[in-house]
Short mmCIF file of C-alpha atoms and ligand atoms in Angstrom, two decimals:
data_model
loop_
_atom_site.label_atom_id
_atom_site.label_comp_id
_atom_site.label_asym_id
_atom_site.label_seq_id
_atom_site.Cartn_x
_atom_site.Cartn_y
_atom_site.Cartn_z
CA MET I 524 -23.19 25.23 54.98
CA PRO I 525 -20.41 26.41 52.42
CA ALA I 526 -20.77 24.34 49.08
CA LYS I 527 -19.28 20.97 48.23
CA ILE I 528 -15.94 22.19 46.18
CA ILE I 529 -15.89 19.90 43.18
CA ASP I 530 -12.29 19.18 43.05
CA GLY I 531 -11.26 19.30 39.34
CA LYS I 532 -7.66 18.84 39.74
CA ALA I 533 -7.96 15.59 41.91
CA LEU I 534 -10.61 13.75 39.45
CA ALA I 535 -8.05 14.61 36.18
CA ALA I 536 -5.47 13.36 38.40
CA ALA I 537 -6.94 10.49 38.74
CA LEU I 538 -8.51 9.85 35.38
CA ARG I 539 -4.87 10.32 33.89
CA ALA I 540 -3.88 7.66 36.15
CA GLU I 541 -6.26 5.09 35.02
CA LEU I 542 -5.99 6.43 31.23
CA ALA I 543 -1.60 5.55 32.40
CA ILE I 544 -2.67 1.68 32.78
CA GLU I 545 -4.30 1.66 29.50
CA VAL I 546 -2.12 3.59 27.19
CA GLN I 547 0.42 1.47 28.95
CA ALA I 548 -1.11 -1.85 27.74
CA LEU I 549 -1.65 -0.42 24.73
CA THR I 550 1.47 0.26 24.04
CA ALA I 551 2.48 -3.08 24.56
CA ARG I 552 0.38 -4.27 21.66
CA GLY I 553 2.17 -1.97 19.73
CA HIS I 554 -0.30 0.83 19.37
CA ARG I 555 0.68 3.74 21.78
CA PRO I 556 -1.22 6.29 21.68
CA GLY I 557 0.08 9.61 19.71
CA LEU I 558 -1.54 13.20 19.87
CA ALA I 559 -0.56 15.79 17.09
CA VAL I 560 -0.56 19.44 18.43
CA ILE I 561 -0.36 22.02 16.46
CA LEU I 562 -0.05 25.70 17.33
CA ALA I 563 0.57 28.36 14.71
CA GLY I 564 1.23 32.08 15.68
CA ASP I 565 2.89 33.64 19.35
CA ASN I 566 -0.65 33.40 21.78
CA ALA I 567 0.80 33.28 25.20
CA ALA I 568 -2.38 31.87 26.70
CA SER I 569 -2.55 29.04 23.57
CA ARG I 570 1.72 28.24 24.71
CA VAL I 571 0.66 27.86 28.11
CA TYR I 572 -2.34 25.87 26.83
CA VAL I 573 -0.26 23.99 24.55
CA ARG I 574 2.42 22.99 27.85
CA ASN I 575 -0.09 21.52 29.56
CA LYS I 576 -1.15 19.16 27.16
CA VAL I 577 2.36 18.18 25.95
CA LYS I 578 2.38 17.64 29.58
CA ALA I 579 -0.43 15.45 30.35
CA CYS I 580 0.70 13.10 27.07
CA GLU I 581 4.24 12.85 29.25
CA GLU I 582 2.84 11.95 32.43
CA THR I 583 0.01 9.04 30.92
CA GLY I 584 2.93 7.46 28.46
CA VAL I 585 1.02 9.04 25.43
CA ARG I 586 2.84 10.48 22.29
CA SER I 587 2.61 13.83 21.51
CA GLU I 588 4.09 15.81 18.29
CA LEU I 589 4.35 19.54 18.66
CA LEU I 590 4.17 21.51 15.43
CA GLU I 591 5.19 25.19 15.83
CA PHE I 592 4.38 26.97 12.63
CA PRO I 593 4.85 31.30 12.87
CA GLY I 594 2.36 33.51 12.94
CA SER I 595 2.68 34.17 9.35
CA VAL I 596 1.66 30.47 7.88
CA THR I 597 -0.27 30.24 5.11
CA GLU I 598 -3.50 28.15 5.23
CA ALA I 599 -1.93 25.73 2.55
CA GLU I 600 0.82 24.48 4.71
CA LEU I 601 -1.67 24.10 8.06
CA LEU I 602 -3.68 22.12 5.50
CA ALA I 603 -0.87 19.91 4.41
CA CYS I 604 0.56 18.91 7.53
CA ILE I 605 -2.99 17.86 8.97
CA ALA I 606 -3.69 15.96 5.39
CA ARG I 607 0.11 14.34 6.59
CA LEU I 608 -1.14 13.67 10.73
CA ASN I 609 -4.30 12.62 9.36
CA ALA I 610 -2.73 10.03 6.95
CA ASP I 611 -0.21 8.57 9.70
CA ALA I 612 -1.06 5.56 11.47
CA GLY I 613 0.96 6.73 14.57
CA THR I 614 -0.66 9.56 15.43
CA HIS I 615 -4.50 8.83 17.04
CA GLY I 616 -5.65 12.32 17.50
CA VAL I 617 -5.09 15.66 15.78
CA LEU I 618 -5.19 19.31 17.46
CA VAL I 619 -5.31 22.42 16.31
CA GLN I 620 -4.85 24.85 19.08
CA LEU I 621 -7.01 28.49 18.92
CA PRO I 622 -7.28 30.89 17.95
CA LEU I 623 -5.12 30.64 14.27
CA PRO I 624 -3.55 33.51 13.35
CA LYS I 625 -6.03 36.02 11.21
CA GLN I 626 -5.61 35.35 7.48
CA ILE I 627 -6.32 31.46 8.25
CA ASN I 628 -9.66 31.09 7.38
CA GLU I 629 -10.37 28.71 10.83
CA SER I 630 -13.54 26.71 10.00
CA ARG I 631 -11.24 25.34 6.74
CA VAL I 632 -8.64 24.27 8.98
CA LEU I 633 -11.01 22.83 11.98
CA ALA I 634 -12.82 20.57 9.06
CA ALA I 635 -9.76 19.35 7.33
CA VAL I 636 -9.08 17.58 10.19
CA SER I 637 -10.13 13.50 10.23
CA PRO I 638 -13.14 13.33 12.21
CA ALA I 639 -11.49 9.67 13.07
CA LYS I 640 -8.66 12.11 14.51
CA ASP I 641 -10.65 15.27 15.99
CA VAL I 642 -9.96 14.41 19.58
CA ASP I 643 -11.48 18.31 20.50
CA GLY I 644 -14.60 17.23 19.44
CA PHE I 645 -14.61 20.54 16.90
CA HIS I 646 -15.65 18.68 13.59
CA THR I 647 -18.75 19.24 12.35
CA GLU I 648 -19.07 15.38 11.73
CA ASN I 649 -18.90 14.84 16.01
CA LEU I 650 -20.72 18.07 16.71
CA GLY I 651 -23.85 16.77 14.25
CA ALA I 652 -22.91 13.52 15.97
CA LEU I 653 -23.66 14.91 19.72
CA VAL I 654 -27.04 16.44 18.21
CA ALA I 655 -28.38 13.58 16.69
CA GLY I 656 -26.91 11.09 19.80
CA THR I 657 -24.65 9.13 18.02
CA PRO I 658 -21.04 7.91 18.83
CA GLY I 659 -18.27 10.44 17.95
CA PHE I 660 -15.52 12.49 19.46
CA VAL I 661 -17.19 15.23 22.48
CA ALA I 662 -15.25 18.56 22.85
CA CYS I 663 -13.47 18.02 26.43
CA THR I 664 -14.26 20.82 28.30
CA PRO I 665 -18.26 20.17 27.49
CA GLY I 666 -17.19 16.45 28.27
CA GLY I 667 -15.12 17.19 31.37
CA VAL I 668 -18.05 18.88 32.85
CA MET I 669 -20.06 16.29 32.51
CA LYS I 670 -17.58 13.96 34.22
CA MET I 671 -17.64 16.38 37.17
CA LEU I 672 -21.12 15.94 37.71
CA GLU I 673 -20.91 12.43 37.17
CA HIS I 674 -18.47 11.59 39.70
CA GLU I 675 -20.65 13.88 41.86
CA GLY I 676 -23.26 11.05 41.46
CA ILE I 677 -25.37 14.70 40.61
CA GLU I 678 -28.68 13.52 39.09
CA LEU I 679 -30.23 15.22 36.38
CA ARG I 680 -33.12 13.69 35.43
CA GLY I 681 -35.78 15.81 35.39
CA LYS I 682 -33.90 18.62 37.24
CA ARG I 683 -33.67 22.25 35.56
CA ALA I 684 -30.16 23.42 34.25
CA VAL I 685 -29.13 26.08 32.64
CA VAL I 686 -26.49 27.42 30.64
CA VAL I 687 -25.09 30.81 30.43
CA GLY I 688 -23.06 30.72 27.11
CA ARG I 689 -23.74 30.10 23.47
CA SER I 690 -20.50 28.99 21.69
CA THR I 691 -19.80 25.98 19.73
CA ILE I 692 -17.01 24.69 21.86
CA VAL I 693 -18.29 24.93 25.24
CA GLY I 694 -21.84 26.18 25.66
CA LYS I 695 -24.05 24.22 23.47
CA PRO I 696 -22.10 20.71 23.52
CA VAL I 697 -22.89 20.96 27.28
CA SER I 698 -26.45 21.88 26.80
CA LEU I 699 -26.82 18.74 24.53
CA LEU I 700 -24.91 16.16 26.81
CA LEU I 701 -26.87 17.43 29.95
CA LEU I 702 -30.44 17.09 27.39
CA GLN I 703 -29.24 13.85 26.62
CA LYS I 704 -29.19 13.05 30.73
CA ASP I 705 -33.03 13.81 30.60
CA ALA I 706 -32.17 17.95 32.04
CA THR I 707 -34.75 19.94 31.04
CA VAL I 708 -31.96 23.02 29.11
CA THR I 709 -32.12 26.63 29.27
CA ILE I 710 -29.08 28.36 27.49
CA CYS I 711 -28.51 31.72 27.59
CA HIS I 712 -26.30 34.48 26.26
CA SER I 713 -25.83 37.81 25.94
CA ARG I 714 -29.25 38.92 24.69
CA THR I 715 -30.52 37.27 27.03
CA VAL I 716 -33.44 39.30 29.35
CA GLY I 717 -33.83 39.03 33.35
CA LEU I 718 -30.81 36.73 33.32
CA ALA I 719 -31.21 36.17 37.28
CA GLU I 720 -33.93 35.41 37.51
CA ILE I 721 -33.48 32.24 34.65
CA THR I 722 -30.20 31.40 36.69
CA ARG I 723 -32.02 30.97 40.08
CA GLN I 724 -34.60 28.05 38.94
CA ALA I 725 -31.40 25.98 37.83
CA ASP I 726 -30.39 23.25 39.64
CA VAL I 727 -27.08 22.80 37.64
CA LEU I 728 -26.03 25.77 36.46
CA VAL I 729 -23.12 26.40 34.18
CA ALA I 730 -21.40 29.01 33.41
CA ALA I 731 -19.11 29.64 30.24
CA VAL I 732 -19.31 33.43 29.36
CA GLY I 733 -15.90 34.69 29.98
CA LYS I 734 -16.55 37.98 32.62
CA ASP I 735 -15.72 38.07 35.75
CA ASN I 736 -18.34 37.64 38.53
CA LEU I 737 -20.91 37.74 36.53
CA ILE I 738 -22.81 35.19 38.60
CA THR I 739 -23.19 36.32 41.97
CA ALA I 740 -24.91 34.68 44.77
CA GLU I 741 -28.43 36.13 44.38
CA MET I 742 -28.37 34.81 40.84
CA VAL I 743 -27.98 31.29 42.98
CA LYS I 744 -30.94 28.98 43.64
CA PRO I 745 -29.61 27.20 47.66
CA GLY I 746 -28.24 23.84 47.26
CA ALA I 747 -27.76 24.26 43.41
CA CYS I 748 -24.33 22.88 41.56
CA VAL I 749 -22.51 25.69 40.05
CA ILE I 750 -19.99 24.68 37.71
CA ASP I 751 -17.51 27.23 36.31
CA VAL I 752 -16.13 27.02 33.05
CA GLY I 753 -15.09 30.80 32.96
CA MET I 754 -11.22 31.77 32.78
CA ASN I 755 -10.57 35.46 33.26
CA ARG I 756 -7.19 37.12 33.49
CA LEU I 757 -7.74 40.02 36.27
CA PRO I 758 -4.97 43.20 36.05
CA ASP I 759 -3.06 42.30 38.44
CA GLY I 760 -2.64 38.57 36.88
CA LYS I 761 -5.33 36.66 38.95
CA LEU I 762 -7.55 33.81 37.38
CA VAL I 763 -10.90 33.98 38.03
CA GLY I 764 -13.86 32.31 36.57
CA ASP I 765 -17.37 33.98 35.66
CA VAL I 766 -18.71 32.75 39.02
CA ASP I 767 -18.73 35.00 42.38
CA TYR I 768 -16.49 32.31 44.35
CA ALA I 769 -16.38 33.55 47.56
CA GLY I 770 -20.55 34.96 47.41
CA VAL I 771 -21.82 32.20 45.58
CA ARG I 772 -20.00 29.56 47.29
CA GLU I 773 -22.47 30.30 50.93
CA VAL I 774 -24.89 29.70 48.81
CA ALA I 775 -24.76 27.04 46.32
CA GLY I 776 -24.67 23.06 47.28
CA TRP I 777 -21.77 22.53 45.10
CA ILE I 778 -18.78 24.39 43.19
CA THR I 779 -16.14 23.86 40.95
CA PRO I 780 -12.91 26.20 41.60
CA VAL I 781 -10.95 28.09 38.95
CA PRO I 782 -8.49 27.49 38.81
CA GLY I 783 -8.68 23.69 39.59
CA GLY I 784 -11.99 22.95 38.29
CA VAL I 785 -12.61 22.19 34.95
CA GLY I 786 -9.20 23.79 33.40
CA PRO I 787 -7.78 20.38 34.71
CA MET I 788 -10.49 18.40 33.52
CA THR I 789 -10.78 19.62 29.89
CA VAL I 790 -6.77 18.21 29.56
CA ALA I 791 -7.84 14.92 30.86
CA MET I 792 -10.46 14.79 28.12
CA LEU I 793 -8.37 15.13 25.74
CA ILE I 794 -6.05 12.22 26.77
CA SER I 795 -9.27 10.42 27.49
CA ASN I 796 -10.08 11.02 23.48
CA THR I 797 -7.07 10.36 22.12
CA VAL I 798 -6.62 7.34 24.09
CA ARG I 799 -10.45 6.06 22.54
CA SER I 800 -9.10 7.10 19.17
CA ALA I 801 -6.18 4.08 19.81
CA ARG I 802 -8.28 1.86 20.76
CA GLN I 803 -10.50 2.56 18.38
CA ARG I 804 -7.83 1.78 15.98
CA ALA I 805 -5.97 -1.48 17.75
CA GLY I 806 -9.64 -3.07 17.38
P1 NDP Y 1160 -17.13 32.57 23.74
O1 NDP Y 1160 -16.93 34.00 23.67
O2 NDP Y 1160 -16.76 32.19 22.07
O3 NDP Y 1160 -18.64 32.69 23.78
C1 NDP Y 1160 -19.23 33.13 25.01
C2 NDP Y 1160 -20.53 33.14 25.49
O4 NDP Y 1160 -21.17 33.85 26.66
C3 NDP Y 1160 -21.51 33.96 24.20
O5 NDP Y 1160 -21.82 32.75 23.67
C4 NDP Y 1160 -21.88 34.93 24.77
O6 NDP Y 1160 -22.96 35.58 24.48
C5 NDP Y 1160 -22.81 34.66 26.26
N1 NDP Y 1160 -21.99 35.81 26.97
C6 NDP Y 1160 -21.47 36.54 26.72
N2 NDP Y 1160 -21.43 38.45 27.54
C7 NDP Y 1160 -22.73 37.84 28.22
C8 NDP Y 1160 -23.64 38.13 29.49
N3 NDP Y 1160 -23.60 39.16 29.75
N4 NDP Y 1160 -24.75 37.71 30.11
C9 NDP Y 1160 -24.90 35.61 29.31
N5 NDP Y 1160 -24.05 35.44 28.33
C10 NDP Y 1160 -22.82 36.30 27.97
O7 NDP Y 1160 -16.81 31.85 24.60
P2 NDP Y 1160 -15.98 30.25 24.63
O8 NDP Y 1160 -17.71 29.82 24.78
O9 NDP Y 1160 -15.05 29.62 24.63
O10 NDP Y 1160 -15.05 30.44 26.47
C11 NDP Y 1160 -15.94 31.16 27.14
C12 NDP Y 1160 -15.27 30.72 28.13
O11 NDP Y 1160 -14.79 29.27 29.22
C13 NDP Y 1160 -13.71 31.64 28.17
O12 NDP Y 1160 -13.91 32.34 29.94
C14 NDP Y 1160 -12.74 31.02 28.53
O13 NDP Y 1160 -12.23 31.38 28.35
C15 NDP Y 1160 -13.23 29.39 29.02
N6 NDP Y 1160 -13.54 28.53 28.32
C16 NDP Y 1160 -12.81 27.11 29.81
C17 NDP Y 1160 -12.41 26.13 29.11
C18 NDP Y 1160 -11.53 25.43 29.92
O14 NDP Y 1160 -10.79 24.17 29.98
N7 NDP Y 1160 -11.40 25.77 31.76
C19 NDP Y 1160 -12.24 25.63 27.75
C20 NDP Y 1160 -12.84 26.66 26.67
C21 NDP Y 1160 -13.26 28.07 27.47
P3 NDP Y 1160 -23.45 35.72 22.09
O15 NDP Y 1160 -23.49 34.24 21.65
O16 NDP Y 1160 -25.08 36.30 23.11
O17 NDP Y 1160 -22.21 36.31 22.20
#
């Protein structure tokens, strides 16, 4: 039997609808959630991501402010903008769209965002909170992956989870979240030897690499839950994940499509974090 498709688009829409109700209540109390998005340079993909984020704000009633800078922007200009947003009581989330132009030190810019407004969960204080298991903002993509697993009722305790990819924004945080849920987690990366042998042991397999067709049917344990975070643009313009969807679908128990899987969940979690920040501020 082919895998159950986890419909991230539908789940994200349901989540946004719930959030819209809370936004209405907060707005009525004078605490309308506000998200500021900083976009520097002219990266076409970044522009699409930012557009989706602003659209999700509009749909849920969150106030959004888009601050655009040319590719020649200086670090000082970005830091000044962040300082202003950190101090602005009506701004509950500050998001810096990556990548930044090459003359900018990304770490310094991300570190300047107030951890209390770091709705992307990229600040080292929030990453540290994740390691320590204390409250903090969880990065949106890993948070979205966990929501999908929870929604499908996938048991994690004592299960084997394999995460392919070890980036700070996806692979590492999602591994820590799976560990928090008592899964036994293995993290694979470009230097891993015997990838297929390891992935075949996974009850839950998360692919976050950025290489189309990396995960094929022979690498998947029958009945496993396969979460495809990857987003790859093929030469013909088609968007695909890291997983050979057609092949793996015949083996896995659950699978997320690309597009329509993790992507929409990422945006919904951004709204969720912004609403949470406004809720915390409202007291
Ligand atoms: P990075 O490039 O930062 O990290 C990729 C990771 O994959 C690295 O840890 C790298 O290993 C590992 N890797 C590379 N090649 C292999 C290989 N052959 N076998 C095993 N591991 C390998 O990417 P991100 O984490 O930022 O993003 C990963 C993917 O997820 C991308 O396609 C991105 O577009 C997508 N993405 C999707 C989002 C969504 O909302 N759906 C949000 C964010 C990202 P090493 O560390 O050794 O170099």
